[in-house]
Amino acid sequence: MEESKNSSEEGFLLLGFSDQPQLERILFVIILLFYILKLLGNTAIILVSFLDPKLHTPMYFFLGNLSCVDICFTTSVAPQLLVTMGKRDKTMNYGGCVAQLYVATGLGSSECILLAVMAYDRYAAVCQPLLYTTIMHPQLSASLASIAWLSGLITSLIQCSLTVQLPLCGHSKLDHIFCEVPVLVKLACVDTTFNEVELFVASVVFLIIPVSLILASYGFITQAVLRIKSAAGRSKAFGTCSSHLIVVVIFYGTIIFMYLQPAKSSSKNQGKFVSLFYTIVTPLLNPVIYTLRNKDVKGALRTLTMGSGFGSERIHA
């Protein structure tokens, strides 16, 4: 019993990449740069989606929610990771680890559902263009976004509560970059079969089912686009969907690799880089992909930039 209390009293030794000091220094700079760019990019998308009346549509409403989730998700991991990598003492207190566990799990789950909701929105826009405004009315859009946020909260409360109850028996070395459910399950000194089954079920609900719905949506979208006679029309339709599809492939590909495998099977460095990718890299790719491939967002950003610049000149004058 006394050994099981060590982790809660002393916290965890978050090893990260401390066994490779040169790599850790390089990653510190990369993560800091990515985090700053991610904050700027996603904040810009939220602002233009809110300020530009032309972007007051379900697509950009969900995109704004996705950017908000990404900001919160990465912020739950990146600052603590940078602090840990920047000092010799790699200790993270138990309360901070548990808080990070709940927040990151909830937000990651919300993003899984939100990406599926965005696929349904694209299906309605391409396959039912005449009924789109009737189908995706503001009340339904708000309800779908709320379901995404609430589902993440509920699964976080259940999954993380089961995880933190596992006795760790003095195991305080967390060979990972942040507190994550599969990693904490590895530290348990009791049979974790129930936790692994629960983790697998949650992964099916939040990964396999949304991916299946997304693939089905894009199957119908592809059929509808191929029926469009105009080459310009087909190009526009594919353009509105390709950005979301790229984000889906990158996000789900890495997170499925991490979660849909036995908790004690993956190599430590492999798991670290995969987690680093979907917590730090993917949230940055979202605004880059949507901005570079979306004329409406680029136009709104130019308008917002020019408008603020014009306003500052008048104030100065």
Tab-separated table of N, CA and C in Angstrom, residues 135-268:
chain	number	residue	atom	x	y	z
A	135	ILE	N	-31.232	21.148	-44.232
A	135	ILE	CA	-30.676	20.048	-43.429
A	135	ILE	C	-29.757	20.588	-42.334
A	136	MET	N	-28.779	21.387	-42.733
A	136	MET	CA	-27.781	21.887	-41.783
A	136	MET	C	-28.213	23.255	-41.237
A	137	HIS	N	-29.357	23.286	-40.592
A	137	HIS	CA	-29.819	24.540	-40.006
A	137	HIS	C	-29.019	24.838	-38.737
A	138	PRO	N	-29.011	26.079	-38.279
A	138	PRO	CA	-28.155	26.462	-37.135
A	138	PRO	C	-28.371	25.614	-35.882
A	139	GLN	N	-29.619	25.229	-35.619
A	139	GLN	CA	-29.894	24.431	-34.418
A	139	GLN	C	-29.228	23.060	-34.498
A	140	LEU	N	-29.294	22.432	-35.686
A	140	LEU	CA	-28.661	21.125	-35.848
A	140	LEU	C	-27.145	21.250	-35.747
A	141	SER	N	-26.574	22.288	-36.361
A	141	SER	CA	-25.125	22.487	-36.308
A	141	SER	C	-24.662	22.654	-34.863
A	142	ALA	N	-25.397	23.468	-34.097
A	142	ALA	CA	-25.041	23.678	-32.691
A	142	ALA	C	-25.180	22.382	-31.899
A	143	SER	N	-26.210	21.596	-32.198
A	143	SER	CA	-26.425	20.330	-31.487
A	143	SER	C	-25.308	19.336	-31.788
A	144	LEU	N	-24.899	19.237	-33.052
A	144	LEU	CA	-23.827	18.312	-33.428
A	144	LEU	C	-22.498	18.705	-32.788
A	145	ALA	N	-22.217	20.010	-32.762
A	145	ALA	CA	-20.989	20.479	-32.115
A	145	ALA	C	-21.037	20.186	-30.614
A	146	SER	N	-22.199	20.376	-29.998
A	146	SER	CA	-22.344	20.100	-28.561
A	146	SER	C	-22.152	18.622	-28.265
A	147	ILE	N	-22.678	17.759	-29.149
A	147	ILE	CA	-22.495	16.311	-28.974
A	147	ILE	C	-21.010	15.950	-29.008
A	148	ALA	N	-20.273	16.576	-29.923
A	148	ALA	CA	-18.834	16.305	-30.019
A	148	ALA	C	-18.116	16.680	-28.723
A	149	TRP	N	-18.417	17.859	-28.194
A	149	TRP	CA	-17.775	18.314	-26.945
A	149	TRP	C	-18.200	17.440	-25.765
A	150	LEU	N	-19.494	17.143	-25.646
A	150	LEU	CA	-19.997	16.377	-24.497
A	150	LEU	C	-19.524	14.931	-24.532
A	151	SER	N	-19.449	14.336	-25.720
A	151	SER	CA	-18.979	12.953	-25.819
A	151	SER	C	-17.534	12.834	-25.360
A	152	GLY	N	-16.724	13.842	-25.681
A	152	GLY	CA	-15.347	13.842	-25.205
A	152	GLY	C	-15.277	13.950	-23.697
A	153	LEU	N	-16.123	14.799	-23.119
A	153	LEU	CA	-16.155	14.960	-21.664
A	153	LEU	C	-16.557	13.669	-20.974
A	154	ILE	N	-17.584	13.014	-21.500
A	154	ILE	CA	-18.086	11.786	-20.864
A	154	ILE	C	-17.057	10.659	-20.928
A	155	THR	N	-16.472	10.442	-22.114
A	155	THR	CA	-15.482	9.358	-22.226
A	155	THR	C	-14.242	9.639	-21.390
A	156	SER	N	-13.879	10.914	-21.253
A	156	SER	CA	-12.732	11.270	-20.421
A	156	SER	C	-12.999	10.931	-18.965
A	157	LEU	N	-14.192	11.270	-18.478
A	157	LEU	CA	-14.538	10.987	-17.083
A	157	LEU	C	-14.524	9.488	-16.801
A	158	ILE	N	-15.043	8.700	-17.740
A	158	ILE	CA	-15.101	7.246	-17.526
A	158	ILE	C	-13.728	6.610	-17.671
A	159	GLN	N	-13.081	6.872	-18.808
A	159	GLN	CA	-11.828	6.199	-19.134
A	159	GLN	C	-10.703	6.591	-18.183
A	160	CYS	N	-10.573	7.867	-17.913
A	160	CYS	CA	-9.474	8.331	-17.056
A	160	CYS	C	-9.700	7.948	-15.601
A	161	SER	N	-10.960	7.945	-15.166
A	161	SER	CA	-11.257	7.537	-13.792
A	161	SER	C	-10.870	6.086	-13.568
A	162	LEU	N	-11.123	5.231	-14.557
A	162	LEU	CA	-10.719	3.828	-14.450
A	162	LEU	C	-9.194	3.698	-14.444
A	163	THR	N	-8.519	4.554	-15.194
A	163	THR	CA	-7.057	4.477	-15.297
A	163	THR	C	-6.369	4.921	-14.016
A	164	VAL	N	-6.817	6.038	-13.437
A	164	VAL	CA	-6.135	6.564	-12.254
A	164	VAL	C	-6.369	5.696	-11.027
A	165	GLN	N	-7.346	4.779	-11.077
A	165	GLN	CA	-7.580	3.879	-9.957
A	165	GLN	C	-6.625	2.693	-9.947
A	166	LEU	N	-5.878	2.501	-11.033
A	166	LEU	CA	-4.930	1.392	-11.098
A	166	LEU	C	-3.779	1.619	-10.121
A	167	PRO	N	-3.436	0.630	-9.307
A	167	PRO	CA	-2.269	0.770	-8.417
A	167	PRO	C	-0.976	0.684	-9.217
A	168	LEU	N	-0.110	1.652	-9.016
A	168	LEU	CA	1.146	1.700	-9.775
A	168	LEU	C	2.316	1.122	-8.998
A	169	CYS	N	2.118	0.871	-7.731
A	169	CYS	CA	3.113	0.191	-6.896
A	169	CYS	C	4.494	0.840	-6.950
A	170	GLY	N	4.513	2.164	-6.857
A	170	GLY	CA	5.785	2.867	-6.799
A	170	GLY	C	6.444	3.123	-8.125
A	171	HIS	N	5.816	2.731	-9.238
A	171	HIS	CA	6.390	2.962	-10.568
A	171	HIS	C	6.214	4.437	-10.935
A	172	SER	N	7.260	5.201	-10.834
A	172	SER	CA	7.148	6.648	-11.058
A	172	SER	C	7.784	7.112	-12.362
A	173	LYS	N	8.446	6.208	-13.090
A	173	LYS	CA	9.085	6.593	-14.348
A	173	LYS	C	8.096	6.436	-15.499
A	174	LEU	N	7.735	7.570	-16.083
A	174	LEU	CA	6.787	7.576	-17.189
A	174	LEU	C	7.593	7.788	-18.470
A	175	ASP	N	7.863	6.701	-19.178
A	175	ASP	CA	8.717	6.766	-20.362
A	175	ASP	C	7.898	7.208	-21.572
A	176	HIS	N	7.493	8.484	-21.535
A	176	HIS	CA	6.642	9.036	-22.580
A	176	HIS	C	6.796	10.549	-22.569
A	177	ILE	N	6.072	11.245	-23.477
A	177	ILE	CA	6.187	12.704	-23.536
A	177	ILE	C	5.093	13.411	-22.740
A	178	PHE	N	3.994	12.702	-22.434
A	178	PHE	CA	2.957	13.278	-21.582
A	178	PHE	C	2.107	12.153	-21.006
A	179	CYS	N	1.202	12.491	-20.095
A	179	CYS	CA	0.382	11.491	-19.420
A	179	CYS	C	-0.755	11.059	-20.337
A	180	GLU	N	-0.708	9.816	-20.769
A	180	GLU	CA	-1.667	9.275	-21.723
A	180	GLU	C	-2.129	7.913	-21.231
A	181	VAL	N	-3.374	7.565	-21.508
A	181	VAL	CA	-3.970	6.348	-20.950
A	181	VAL	C	-3.156	5.080	-21.239
A	182	PRO	N	-2.787	4.775	-22.500
A	182	PRO	CA	-2.037	3.533	-22.737
A	182	PRO	C	-0.717	3.464	-21.974
A	183	VAL	N	-0.092	4.616	-21.768
A	183	VAL	CA	1.201	4.643	-21.076
A	183	VAL	C	1.021	4.377	-19.588
A	184	LEU	N	0.000	4.962	-18.975
A	184	LEU	CA	-0.248	4.739	-17.554
A	184	LEU	C	-0.692	3.304	-17.284
A	185	VAL	N	-1.428	2.717	-18.227
A	185	VAL	CA	-1.846	1.324	-18.074
A	185	VAL	C	-0.624	0.410	-18.004
A	186	LYS	N	0.420	0.765	-18.747
A	186	LYS	CA	1.651	-0.041	-18.738
A	186	LYS	C	2.324	-0.053	-17.365
A	187	LEU	N	2.124	1.012	-16.580
A	187	LEU	CA	2.775	1.118	-15.279
A	187	LEU	C	2.084	0.301	-14.193
A	188	ALA	N	0.856	-0.125	-14.446
A	188	ALA	CA	0.085	-0.818	-13.413
A	188	ALA	C	0.735	-2.145	-13.038
A	189	CYS	N	0.657	-2.474	-11.749
A	189	CYS	CA	1.264	-3.719	-11.265
A	189	CYS	C	0.194	-4.773	-10.998
A	190	VAL	N	-0.997	-4.604	-11.592
A	190	VAL	CA	-2.070	-5.581	-11.476
A	190	VAL	C	-2.532	-5.963	-12.880
A	191	ASP	N	-3.426	-6.921	-12.951
A	191	ASP	CA	-3.981	-7.346	-14.236
A	191	ASP	C	-4.788	-6.198	-14.839
A	192	THR	N	-4.427	-5.784	-16.048
A	192	THR	CA	-5.075	-4.634	-16.684
A	192	THR	C	-5.974	-5.055	-17.843
A	193	THR	N	-6.393	-6.302	-17.861
A	193	THR	CA	-7.218	-6.799	-18.969
A	193	THR	C	-8.491	-5.967	-19.125
A	194	PHE	N	-9.158	-5.664	-18.008
A	194	PHE	CA	-10.391	-4.887	-18.079
A	194	PHE	C	-10.131	-3.511	-18.675
A	195	ASN	N	-9.042	-2.866	-18.244
A	195	ASN	CA	-8.711	-1.535	-18.757
A	195	ASN	C	-8.375	-1.569	-20.243
A	196	GLU	N	-7.683	-2.626	-20.655
A	196	GLU	CA	-7.325	-2.744	-22.057
A	196	GLU	C	-8.563	-3.001	-22.925
A	197	VAL	N	-9.496	-3.796	-22.416
A	197	VAL	CA	-10.743	-4.029	-23.136
A	197	VAL	C	-11.543	-2.737	-23.229
A	198	GLU	N	-11.616	-2.003	-22.107
A	198	GLU	CA	-12.339	-0.729	-22.095
A	198	GLU	C	-11.706	0.262	-23.056
A	199	LEU	N	-10.372	0.299	-23.093
A	199	LEU	CA	-9.663	1.190	-24.000
A	199	LEU	C	-9.936	0.802	-25.451
A	200	PHE	N	-9.995	-0.493	-25.712
A	200	PHE	CA	-10.279	-0.952	-27.069
A	200	PHE	C	-11.697	-0.578	-27.488
A	201	VAL	N	-12.656	-0.758	-26.580
A	201	VAL	CA	-14.050	-0.407	-26.881
A	201	VAL	C	-14.173	1.089	-27.156
A	202	ALA	N	-13.535	1.901	-26.306
A	202	ALA	CA	-13.570	3.355	-26.508
A	202	ALA	C	-12.925	3.726	-27.836
A	203	SER	N	-11.857	3.021	-28.200
A	203	SER	CA	-11.183	3.295	-29.471
A	203	SER	C	-12.082	2.958	-30.651
A	204	VAL	N	-12.840	1.878	-30.538
A	204	VAL	CA	-13.775	1.517	-31.599
A	204	VAL	C	-14.851	2.588	-31.738
A	205	VAL	N	-15.387	3.046	-30.599
A	205	VAL	CA	-16.465	4.044	-30.607
A	205	VAL	C	-15.979	5.376	-31.179
A	206	PHE	N	-14.766	5.797	-30.788
A	206	PHE	CA	-14.296	7.125	-31.169
A	206	PHE	C	-13.346	7.126	-32.367
A	207	LEU	N	-12.943	5.946	-32.825
A	207	LEU	CA	-12.038	5.891	-33.974
A	207	LEU	C	-12.638	5.102	-35.141
A	208	ILE	N	-12.959	3.842	-34.906
A	208	ILE	CA	-13.418	2.990	-36.001
A	208	ILE	C	-14.772	3.442	-36.529
A	209	ILE	N	-15.734	3.702	-35.635
A	209	ILE	CA	-17.067	4.118	-36.085
A	209	ILE	C	-17.016	5.459	-36.816
A	210	PRO	N	-16.367	6.517	-36.265
A	210	PRO	CA	-16.272	7.770	-37.022
A	210	PRO	C	-15.569	7.612	-38.367
A	211	VAL	N	-14.491	6.835	-38.406
A	211	VAL	CA	-13.781	6.620	-39.674
A	211	VAL	C	-14.693	5.928	-40.679
A	212	SER	N	-15.465	4.953	-40.219
A	212	SER	CA	-16.389	4.246	-41.107
A	212	SER	C	-17.440	5.203	-41.664
A	213	LEU	N	-17.982	6.070	-40.802
A	213	LEU	CA	-18.974	7.048	-41.244
A	213	LEU	C	-18.364	8.045	-42.233
A	214	ILE	N	-17.125	8.434	-41.961
A	214	ILE	CA	-16.435	9.375	-42.861
A	214	ILE	C	-16.213	8.742	-44.230
A	215	LEU	N	-15.755	7.479	-44.241
A	215	LEU	CA	-15.519	6.790	-45.514
A	215	LEU	C	-16.819	6.600	-46.283
A	216	ALA	N	-17.903	6.289	-45.558
A	216	ALA	CA	-19.200	6.142	-46.222
A	216	ALA	C	-19.651	7.475	-46.822
A	217	SER	N	-19.457	8.557	-46.068
A	217	SER	CA	-19.828	9.885	-46.564
A	217	SER	C	-19.071	10.226	-47.836
A	218	TYR	N	-17.752	9.950	-47.815
A	218	TYR	CA	-16.948	10.278	-48.991
A	218	TYR	C	-17.203	9.328	-50.150
A	219	GLY	N	-17.708	8.142	-49.864
A	219	GLY	CA	-18.136	7.266	-50.945
A	219	GLY	C	-19.318	7.863	-51.698
A	220	PHE	N	-20.309	8.354	-50.946
A	220	PHE	CA	-21.459	9.013	-51.566
A	220	PHE	C	-21.036	10.319	-52.253
A	221	ILE	N	-20.111	11.049	-51.619
A	221	ILE	CA	-19.634	12.304	-52.206
A	221	ILE	C	-18.953	12.045	-53.548
A	222	THR	N	-18.111	11.007	-53.611
A	222	THR	CA	-17.401	10.675	-54.847
A	222	THR	C	-18.385	10.339	-55.965
A	223	GLN	N	-19.411	9.555	-55.641
A	223	GLN	CA	-20.422	9.211	-56.647
A	223	GLN	C	-21.128	10.465	-57.155
A	224	ALA	N	-21.463	11.366	-56.222
A	224	ALA	CA	-22.167	12.597	-56.614
A	224	ALA	C	-21.286	13.492	-57.481
A	225	VAL	N	-20.007	13.587	-57.131
A	225	VAL	CA	-19.093	14.452	-57.873
A	225	VAL	C	-18.872	13.914	-59.283
A	226	LEU	N	-18.747	12.601	-59.399
A	226	LEU	CA	-18.515	12.006	-60.713
A	226	LEU	C	-19.709	12.192	-61.646
A	227	ARG	N	-20.883	12.442	-61.080
A	227	ARG	CA	-22.068	12.684	-61.914
A	227	ARG	C	-22.149	14.122	-62.419
A	228	ILE	N	-21.311	14.992	-61.875
A	228	ILE	CA	-21.285	16.390	-62.319
A	228	ILE	C	-20.624	16.456	-63.698
A	229	LYS	N	-21.295	17.030	-64.641
A	229	LYS	CA	-20.777	17.074	-66.005
A	229	LYS	C	-19.672	18.106	-66.188
A	230	SER	N	-19.768	19.196	-65.487
A	230	SER	CA	-18.788	20.265	-65.627
A	230	SER	C	-17.490	19.922	-64.898
A	231	ALA	N	-16.360	20.077	-65.616
A	231	ALA	CA	-15.051	19.833	-64.992
A	231	ALA	C	-14.787	20.837	-63.881
A	232	ALA	N	-15.207	22.093	-64.084
A	232	ALA	CA	-15.031	23.122	-63.060
A	232	ALA	C	-15.858	22.796	-61.824
A	233	GLY	N	-17.060	22.268	-62.039
A	233	GLY	CA	-17.915	21.882	-60.913
A	233	GLY	C	-17.323	20.740	-60.126
A	234	ARG	N	-16.776	19.746	-60.828
A	234	ARG	CA	-16.136	18.621	-60.135
A	234	ARG	C	-14.932	19.088	-59.340
A	235	SER	N	-14.137	19.981	-59.926
A	235	SER	CA	-12.949	20.496	-59.253
A	235	SER	C	-13.316	21.252	-57.982
A	236	LYS	N	-14.380	22.073	-58.066
A	236	LYS	CA	-14.809	22.841	-56.897
A	236	LYS	C	-15.312	21.916	-55.797
A	237	ALA	N	-16.068	20.895	-56.181
A	237	ALA	CA	-16.612	19.956	-55.199
A	237	ALA	C	-15.503	19.181	-54.502
A	238	PHE	N	-14.535	18.700	-55.295
A	238	PHE	CA	-13.409	17.983	-54.700
A	238	PHE	C	-12.582	18.916	-53.812
A	239	GLY	N	-12.470	20.182	-54.217
A	239	GLY	CA	-11.688	21.139	-53.439
A	239	GLY	C	-12.265	21.389	-52.067
A	240	THR	N	-13.607	21.414	-51.956
A	240	THR	CA	-14.235	21.666	-50.663
A	240	THR	C	-14.090	20.484	-49.716
A	241	CYS	N	-13.829	19.301	-50.269
A	241	CYS	CA	-13.757	18.090	-49.441
A	241	CYS	C	-12.334	17.595	-49.205
A	242	SER	N	-11.421	17.902	-50.113
A	242	SER	CA	-10.075	17.341	-50.025
A	242	SER	C	-9.327	17.798	-48.776
A	243	SER	N	-9.531	19.054	-48.355
A	243	SER	CA	-8.838	19.552	-47.165
A	243	SER	C	-9.232	18.747	-45.941
A	244	HIS	N	-10.533	18.533	-45.790
A	244	HIS	CA	-11.014	17.757	-44.644
A	244	HIS	C	-10.507	16.323	-44.704
A	245	LEU	N	-10.472	15.745	-45.895
A	245	LEU	CA	-10.031	14.358	-46.048
A	245	LEU	C	-8.552	14.206	-45.685
A	246	ILE	N	-7.724	15.177	-46.055
A	246	ILE	CA	-6.298	15.139	-45.705
A	246	ILE	C	-6.131	15.164	-44.186
A	247	VAL	N	-6.865	16.056	-43.506
A	247	VAL	CA	-6.797	16.152	-42.049
A	247	VAL	C	-7.236	14.837	-41.410
A	248	VAL	N	-8.305	14.234	-41.939
A	248	VAL	CA	-8.817	12.976	-41.408
A	248	VAL	C	-7.770	11.877	-41.495
A	249	VAL	N	-7.132	11.739	-42.653
A	249	VAL	CA	-6.139	10.685	-42.856
A	249	VAL	C	-4.957	10.852	-41.897
A	250	ILE	N	-4.475	12.072	-41.754
A	250	ILE	CA	-3.321	12.326	-40.887
A	250	ILE	C	-3.671	12.083	-39.421
A	251	PHE	N	-4.793	12.651	-38.971
A	251	PHE	CA	-5.160	12.552	-37.556
A	251	PHE	C	-5.504	11.125	-37.161
A	252	TYR	N	-6.429	10.505	-37.893
A	252	TYR	CA	-6.865	9.165	-37.520
A	252	TYR	C	-5.766	8.130	-37.729
A	253	GLY	N	-4.949	8.326	-38.764
A	253	GLY	CA	-3.887	7.360	-39.021
A	253	GLY	C	-2.928	7.229	-37.848
A	254	THR	N	-2.517	8.362	-37.279
A	254	THR	CA	-1.567	8.317	-36.162
A	254	THR	C	-2.214	7.879	-34.858
A	255	ILE	N	-3.436	8.358	-34.593
A	255	ILE	CA	-4.051	8.046	-33.311
A	255	ILE	C	-4.548	6.596	-33.259
A	256	ILE	N	-4.976	6.048	-34.397
A	256	ILE	CA	-5.356	4.634	-34.439
A	256	ILE	C	-4.139	3.757	-34.182
A	257	PHE	N	-2.997	4.153	-34.744
A	257	PHE	CA	-1.764	3.394	-34.534
A	257	PHE	C	-1.416	3.334	-33.039
A	258	MET	N	-1.687	4.429	-32.320
A	258	MET	CA	-1.344	4.488	-30.902
A	258	MET	C	-2.323	3.705	-30.040
A	259	TYR	N	-3.606	3.782	-30.340
A	259	TYR	CA	-4.616	3.249	-29.436
A	259	TYR	C	-5.137	1.864	-29.797
A	260	LEU	N	-5.172	1.509	-31.066
A	260	LEU	CA	-5.716	0.212	-31.445
A	260	LEU	C	-4.633	-0.856	-31.524
A	261	GLN	N	-3.961	-1.047	-30.396
A	261	GLN	CA	-2.991	-2.114	-30.256
A	261	GLN	C	-2.896	-2.439	-28.778
A	262	PRO	N	-2.420	-3.638	-28.432
A	262	PRO	CA	-2.288	-3.980	-27.018
A	262	PRO	C	-1.442	-2.961	-26.288
A	263	ALA	N	-1.810	-2.643	-25.065
A	263	ALA	CA	-1.159	-1.572	-24.307
A	263	ALA	C	0.320	-1.816	-24.080
A	264	LYS	N	0.756	-3.068	-24.153
A	264	LYS	CA	2.147	-3.365	-23.822
A	264	LYS	C	2.955	-3.829	-25.034
A	265	SER	N	2.513	-3.431	-26.244
A	265	SER	CA	3.162	-3.981	-27.432
A	265	SER	C	4.078	-3.006	-28.152
A	266	SER	N	3.775	-1.715	-28.149
A	266	SER	CA	4.535	-0.775	-28.983
A	266	SER	C	5.861	-0.426	-28.348
A	267	SER	N	6.862	-0.131	-29.182
A	267	SER	CA	8.154	0.289	-28.667
A	267	SER	C	8.037	1.693	-28.111
A	268	LYS	N	8.896	2.015	-27.133
A	268	LYS	CA	8.746	3.282	-26.422
A	268	LYS	C	8.964	4.484	-27.341
